[in-house]
Amino acid sequence: MNPGRTQQRIRWVTLAVLIGSAVLLTILDSTGTLDSVFGFLRDPMSFVSDWTSSQTDVVADVMTGPRNLEAALEEISRLETENETLRKENEELLEAAGENQILRELFNRAADTPEYRRITADVIGQDTNPALQSIIINKGYDHGVRVGMPVEAARGLVGQVYRVTNNASQVALLTETASAIPVRLGSTRATGILRGAGRGALPTIDWIDLQYDVQVGELVTTSGLGGKFPENLVIGRVIEVERNEAELFQRAVVQPAVDFNNVEIVFVVTEFNTVNTEIFNEAP
Amino acid sequence: MGNHIYIAIPIMALLAIVESSILSRFPIGGTVPQLMFLVALVWGMERGLEEGLVWAFIAGLFADLYSLAPMGISSLAFMAGVAGPLLLRQVLPPRRLLVAMLLAALGTIIYLTVYALGLRVFGFGISFGGLAELWPLIVLHTVLIVPLYLMTSALLRASQPRRVEF
């Protein structure tokens, strides 16, 4: 037998087997068949990632900290001044919060804030594929996290739990193309669907009725419609409005409030009050 | 299939953790290098197409463990990104480093294109405009391939048995 032809044949067989395996895996995984199988792999790797991530935090802090004594003294002086300013601001804010609390109670006693239950989680990794945007957190099924739960940071909504293993979860960011969130605009009260536009593009709100005069700078929050997200979670602000009178709806481009590159701690919202849509089921 | 698979698995597992937990904190030009792909490509350049494909397949599986993408899509993209340049190498002049840099750039373009197509099939609407934003990744890979290639070559030379004459 010709050794050159044999080698060619081995090459093609290898290629066919590998491509076939990859396609089969892709199909099986997209149907959810392999979740438990790969959960066994993801769990120990998430554990190692958790440890690695905490060590990286330390290194990152050292790298971004002051590099010499003179810089450190300057930093201390600057921080002392900043501390004084912040203390003053804090007192003013406490006073305002107190006033706000009283006004709230007087003005609208009936208003009840939904009591969300949250789990705090550390971000231990990011998506390894440059075209996709997701984060990995160190809380999973054993901690009560389930697929579809909303995830927020201190400044606003981050996204939704996409995949869960026993001790870790993957969160699809709201900027991801697969994401669709019912939202409401702050002042016009117009509603629409916020869709992620993928890497390099800002999310947009589709299906906003033309009757609303949407303004740049309006706050965007979750509307709670659909029951997958609680109401009033901050998402960001409108930075551009695309309005064409010839179309039925207008669109708005949104700048998210959260800087997704620097998120370190998030909250998984495990329980929240859903918007009551029973009214639509009643006979007229 | 040789013993190289047993080396590929721990190396790719380690690189996946490094890439997801460490390198993502220190992006270069707004992007993080895809080390697993580069290592598979370098291995293929050193040890031939078949081994390169196997390494790319394993690399893709570990990449998808940390990704939203369905398992296997990265394997397909990595294999395309390794096979394309290695098949082309036969017609290129034998200038090792320059060719390596060219193959890294070409391989990254092929890998990203196949990856975007695969993702679109499975409902992730990656736009080609969004892909164009990833051009720093091509530059980064073109630069990073040089130390990786030199290091891998040196390691392989050191690990191969030498002929001793008496």
Short mmCIF file of N, CA, C and O in Angstrom, two decimals, chain A residues 101-171:
data_model
loop_
_atom_site.label_atom_id
_atom_site.label_comp_id
_atom_site.label_asym_id
_atom_site.label_seq_id
_atom_site.Cartn_x
_atom_site.Cartn_y
_atom_site.Cartn_z
N GLN A 101 -38.13 59.48 53.22
CA GLN A 101 -38.85 58.41 53.89
C GLN A 101 -40.17 58.91 54.47
O GLN A 101 -41.22 58.29 54.28
N ILE A 102 -40.09 60.09 55.14
CA ILE A 102 -41.30 60.66 55.75
C ILE A 102 -42.32 61.01 54.67
O ILE A 102 -43.50 60.68 54.78
N LEU A 103 -41.82 61.66 53.60
CA LEU A 103 -42.71 62.07 52.52
C LEU A 103 -43.38 60.86 51.87
O LEU A 103 -44.56 60.89 51.56
N ARG A 104 -42.58 59.84 51.70
CA ARG A 104 -43.10 58.61 51.10
C ARG A 104 -44.23 58.04 51.95
O ARG A 104 -45.28 57.66 51.44
N GLU A 105 -43.94 57.99 53.25
CA GLU A 105 -44.94 57.39 54.14
C GLU A 105 -46.22 58.21 54.16
O GLU A 105 -47.32 57.67 54.19
N LEU A 106 -46.05 59.57 54.16
CA LEU A 106 -47.22 60.43 54.19
C LEU A 106 -47.97 60.39 52.87
O LEU A 106 -49.19 60.33 52.84
N PHE A 107 -47.22 60.49 51.80
CA PHE A 107 -47.83 60.67 50.48
C PHE A 107 -48.46 59.38 49.96
O PHE A 107 -49.52 59.39 49.36
N ASN A 108 -47.80 58.31 50.14
CA ASN A 108 -48.31 57.07 49.55
C ASN A 108 -48.05 55.88 50.46
O ASN A 108 -47.13 55.11 50.26
N ARG A 109 -48.88 55.76 51.47
CA ARG A 109 -48.70 54.68 52.44
C ARG A 109 -48.94 53.32 51.78
O ARG A 109 -48.44 52.29 52.22
N ALA A 110 -49.74 53.37 50.75
CA ALA A 110 -50.10 52.11 50.11
C ALA A 110 -48.97 51.52 49.27
O ALA A 110 -49.00 50.33 48.94
N ALA A 111 -48.04 52.41 48.92
CA ALA A 111 -46.95 51.91 48.04
C ALA A 111 -46.09 50.91 48.80
O ALA A 111 -45.57 51.22 49.87
N ASP A 112 -46.01 49.76 48.30
CA ASP A 112 -45.15 48.78 48.97
C ASP A 112 -44.02 48.36 48.03
O ASP A 112 -44.23 48.02 46.87
N THR A 113 -42.84 48.43 48.55
CA THR A 113 -41.67 48.03 47.77
C THR A 113 -41.59 46.50 47.77
O THR A 113 -41.64 45.91 48.83
N PRO A 114 -41.47 45.88 46.62
CA PRO A 114 -41.36 44.41 46.61
C PRO A 114 -40.11 43.95 47.36
O PRO A 114 -39.04 44.53 47.19
N GLU A 115 -40.28 42.97 48.18
CA GLU A 115 -39.14 42.46 48.96
C GLU A 115 -38.45 41.35 48.16
O GLU A 115 -38.91 40.23 48.12
N TYR A 116 -37.37 41.73 47.53
CA TYR A 116 -36.64 40.73 46.74
C TYR A 116 -35.76 39.91 47.68
O TYR A 116 -35.24 40.43 48.65
N ARG A 117 -35.56 38.65 47.32
CA ARG A 117 -34.56 37.84 48.02
C ARG A 117 -33.37 37.73 47.10
O ARG A 117 -33.50 37.43 45.91
N ARG A 118 -32.20 38.01 47.65
CA ARG A 118 -31.00 38.05 46.81
C ARG A 118 -29.91 37.13 47.35
O ARG A 118 -29.81 36.93 48.55
N ILE A 119 -29.09 36.66 46.45
CA ILE A 119 -27.89 35.91 46.83
C ILE A 119 -26.69 36.70 46.31
O ILE A 119 -26.68 37.10 45.14
N THR A 120 -25.72 36.94 47.16
CA THR A 120 -24.51 37.65 46.71
C THR A 120 -23.54 36.64 46.08
O THR A 120 -23.35 35.56 46.61
N ALA A 121 -22.96 37.02 44.98
CA ALA A 121 -22.01 36.12 44.30
C ALA A 121 -20.82 36.91 43.77
O ALA A 121 -20.95 38.07 43.40
N ASP A 122 -19.67 36.25 43.76
CA ASP A 122 -18.45 36.86 43.19
C ASP A 122 -18.34 36.47 41.72
O ASP A 122 -18.65 35.34 41.35
N VAL A 123 -17.86 37.41 40.93
CA VAL A 123 -17.59 37.10 39.52
C VAL A 123 -16.23 36.40 39.46
O VAL A 123 -15.23 36.95 39.91
N ILE A 124 -16.22 35.17 38.94
CA ILE A 124 -14.95 34.41 38.93
C ILE A 124 -14.39 34.21 37.53
O ILE A 124 -13.31 33.65 37.37
N GLY A 125 -15.11 34.65 36.53
CA GLY A 125 -14.57 34.49 35.18
C GLY A 125 -15.44 35.16 34.15
O GLY A 125 -16.54 35.62 34.45
N GLN A 126 -14.88 35.25 32.94
CA GLN A 126 -15.63 35.83 31.84
C GLN A 126 -15.62 34.86 30.67
O GLN A 126 -14.85 33.91 30.64
N ASP A 127 -16.46 35.14 29.70
CA ASP A 127 -16.58 34.27 28.54
C ASP A 127 -15.23 34.15 27.84
O ASP A 127 -14.53 35.15 27.64
N THR A 128 -14.87 32.91 27.47
CA THR A 128 -13.58 32.71 26.80
C THR A 128 -13.66 33.03 25.31
O THR A 128 -12.64 33.07 24.64
N ASN A 129 -14.87 33.21 24.81
CA ASN A 129 -15.00 33.54 23.39
C ASN A 129 -15.17 35.04 23.22
O ASN A 129 -16.09 35.63 23.80
N PRO A 130 -14.32 35.66 22.41
CA PRO A 130 -14.32 37.12 22.33
C PRO A 130 -15.59 37.72 21.76
O PRO A 130 -15.89 38.87 22.02
N ALA A 131 -16.35 36.94 21.01
CA ALA A 131 -17.55 37.50 20.38
C ALA A 131 -18.76 37.47 21.32
O ALA A 131 -19.76 38.11 21.04
N LEU A 132 -18.68 36.71 22.41
CA LEU A 132 -19.82 36.59 23.32
C LEU A 132 -19.53 37.29 24.64
O LEU A 132 -18.38 37.43 25.05
N GLN A 133 -20.62 37.72 25.30
CA GLN A 133 -20.45 38.46 26.55
C GLN A 133 -21.22 37.78 27.67
O GLN A 133 -22.46 37.82 27.70
N SER A 134 -20.47 37.14 28.57
CA SER A 134 -21.10 36.52 29.74
C SER A 134 -20.10 36.53 30.88
O SER A 134 -18.90 36.72 30.66
N ILE A 135 -20.62 36.34 32.09
CA ILE A 135 -19.73 36.23 33.25
C ILE A 135 -20.04 34.92 33.99
O ILE A 135 -21.14 34.39 33.85
N ILE A 136 -19.07 34.46 34.74
CA ILE A 136 -19.27 33.24 35.53
C ILE A 136 -19.24 33.64 37.01
O ILE A 136 -18.34 34.38 37.43
N ILE A 137 -20.24 33.20 37.77
CA ILE A 137 -20.29 33.55 39.20
C ILE A 137 -20.15 32.29 40.05
O ILE A 137 -20.40 31.18 39.57
N ASN A 138 -19.75 32.50 41.32
CA ASN A 138 -19.42 31.34 42.16
C ASN A 138 -20.60 30.81 42.97
O ASN A 138 -20.41 30.25 44.04
N LYS A 139 -21.81 31.04 42.49
CA LYS A 139 -22.98 30.44 43.15
C LYS A 139 -23.77 29.67 42.10
O LYS A 139 -23.95 30.14 40.98
N GLY A 140 -24.24 28.48 42.50
CA GLY A 140 -24.95 27.66 41.53
C GLY A 140 -26.19 27.01 42.11
O GLY A 140 -26.82 27.55 43.03
N TYR A 141 -26.51 25.86 41.60
CA TYR A 141 -27.76 25.17 41.95
C TYR A 141 -27.86 24.92 43.46
O TYR A 141 -28.91 25.10 44.06
N ASP A 142 -26.75 24.51 44.05
CA ASP A 142 -26.74 24.21 45.50
C ASP A 142 -27.06 25.44 46.35
O ASP A 142 -27.46 25.31 47.51
N HIS A 143 -26.85 26.64 45.80
CA HIS A 143 -27.11 27.87 46.55
C HIS A 143 -28.49 28.43 46.23
O HIS A 143 -28.85 29.50 46.69
N GLY A 144 -29.23 27.78 45.37
CA GLY A 144 -30.58 28.24 45.03
C GLY A 144 -30.68 29.00 43.73
O GLY A 144 -31.73 29.54 43.41
N VAL A 145 -29.60 29.03 42.97
CA VAL A 145 -29.64 29.75 41.68
C VAL A 145 -30.27 28.84 40.62
O VAL A 145 -29.97 27.65 40.57
N ARG A 146 -31.15 29.41 39.81
CA ARG A 146 -31.80 28.65 38.75
C ARG A 146 -31.70 29.42 37.44
O ARG A 146 -31.56 30.66 37.44
N VAL A 147 -31.83 28.68 36.35
CA VAL A 147 -31.77 29.32 35.02
C VAL A 147 -32.89 30.35 34.88
O VAL A 147 -34.02 30.11 35.28
N GLY A 148 -32.54 31.52 34.35
CA GLY A 148 -33.53 32.56 34.10
C GLY A 148 -33.60 33.63 35.18
O GLY A 148 -34.25 34.66 34.98
N MET A 149 -32.97 33.38 36.34
CA MET A 149 -33.05 34.38 37.41
C MET A 149 -32.32 35.66 37.02
O MET A 149 -31.25 35.60 36.41
N PRO A 150 -32.87 36.84 37.38
CA PRO A 150 -32.19 38.10 37.07
C PRO A 150 -30.95 38.28 37.95
O PRO A 150 -30.93 37.82 39.09
N VAL A 151 -29.96 38.95 37.39
CA VAL A 151 -28.72 39.22 38.12
C VAL A 151 -28.46 40.71 38.06
O VAL A 151 -28.51 41.31 36.98
N GLU A 152 -28.23 41.33 39.21
CA GLU A 152 -27.97 42.77 39.23
C GLU A 152 -26.68 43.08 39.99
O GLU A 152 -26.24 42.29 40.82
N ALA A 153 -26.12 44.24 39.69
CA ALA A 153 -24.96 44.75 40.44
C ALA A 153 -25.45 45.99 41.20
O ALA A 153 -26.63 46.33 41.13
N ALA A 154 -24.54 46.63 41.91
CA ALA A 154 -24.95 47.79 42.73
C ALA A 154 -25.57 48.89 41.86
O ALA A 154 -26.47 49.59 42.30
N ARG A 155 -25.13 49.02 40.62
CA ARG A 155 -25.61 50.13 39.79
C ARG A 155 -26.78 49.77 38.88
O ARG A 155 -27.37 50.63 38.25
N GLY A 156 -27.09 48.49 38.77
CA GLY A 156 -28.24 48.13 37.93
C GLY A 156 -28.20 46.70 37.45
O GLY A 156 -27.35 45.90 37.88
N LEU A 157 -29.10 46.41 36.51
CA LEU A 157 -29.24 45.04 36.00
C LEU A 157 -28.02 44.62 35.18
O LEU A 157 -27.50 45.40 34.40
N VAL A 158 -27.59 43.39 35.41
CA VAL A 158 -26.44 42.85 34.68
C VAL A 158 -26.91 41.90 33.57
O VAL A 158 -26.44 41.96 32.45
N GLY A 159 -27.87 41.05 33.90
CA GLY A 159 -28.34 40.09 32.91
C GLY A 159 -29.17 39.01 33.54
O GLY A 159 -29.84 39.25 34.54
N GLN A 160 -29.07 37.81 32.99
CA GLN A 160 -29.93 36.71 33.39
C GLN A 160 -29.10 35.42 33.44
O GLN A 160 -28.23 35.22 32.59
N VAL A 161 -29.41 34.57 34.42
CA VAL A 161 -28.68 33.30 34.53
C VAL A 161 -29.01 32.43 33.32
O VAL A 161 -30.18 32.22 33.00
N TYR A 162 -27.97 31.96 32.66
CA TYR A 162 -28.14 31.22 31.41
C TYR A 162 -27.91 29.72 31.61
O TYR A 162 -28.56 28.90 31.01
N ARG A 163 -26.95 29.42 32.47
CA ARG A 163 -26.59 28.01 32.67
C ARG A 163 -26.17 27.84 34.12
O ARG A 163 -25.50 28.71 34.67
N VAL A 164 -26.55 26.72 34.74
CA VAL A 164 -26.25 26.51 36.16
C VAL A 164 -25.58 25.16 36.36
O VAL A 164 -26.02 24.16 35.80
N THR A 165 -24.51 25.14 37.16
CA THR A 165 -23.96 23.87 37.63
C THR A 165 -24.12 23.88 39.15
O THR A 165 -24.68 24.84 39.70
N ASN A 166 -23.62 22.87 39.83
CA ASN A 166 -23.85 22.80 41.28
C ASN A 166 -23.28 24.00 42.02
O ASN A 166 -23.92 24.53 42.93
N ASN A 167 -22.08 24.44 41.64
CA ASN A 167 -21.43 25.51 42.41
C ASN A 167 -21.11 26.76 41.62
O ASN A 167 -20.39 27.63 42.12
N ALA A 168 -21.57 26.87 40.42
CA ALA A 168 -21.29 28.06 39.60
C ALA A 168 -22.41 28.26 38.59
O ALA A 168 -23.18 27.34 38.32
N SER A 169 -22.48 29.48 38.08
CA SER A 169 -23.49 29.78 37.07
C SER A 169 -22.90 30.70 36.01
O SER A 169 -21.97 31.46 36.30
N GLN A 170 -23.47 30.61 34.84
CA GLN A 170 -23.06 31.51 33.77
C GLN A 170 -24.18 32.51 33.52
O GLN A 170 -25.35 32.12 33.41
N VAL A 171 -23.82 33.78 33.48
CA VAL A 171 -24.81 34.84 33.35
C VAL A 171 -24.65 35.51 31.99
O VAL A 171 -23.57 36.03 31.68
#
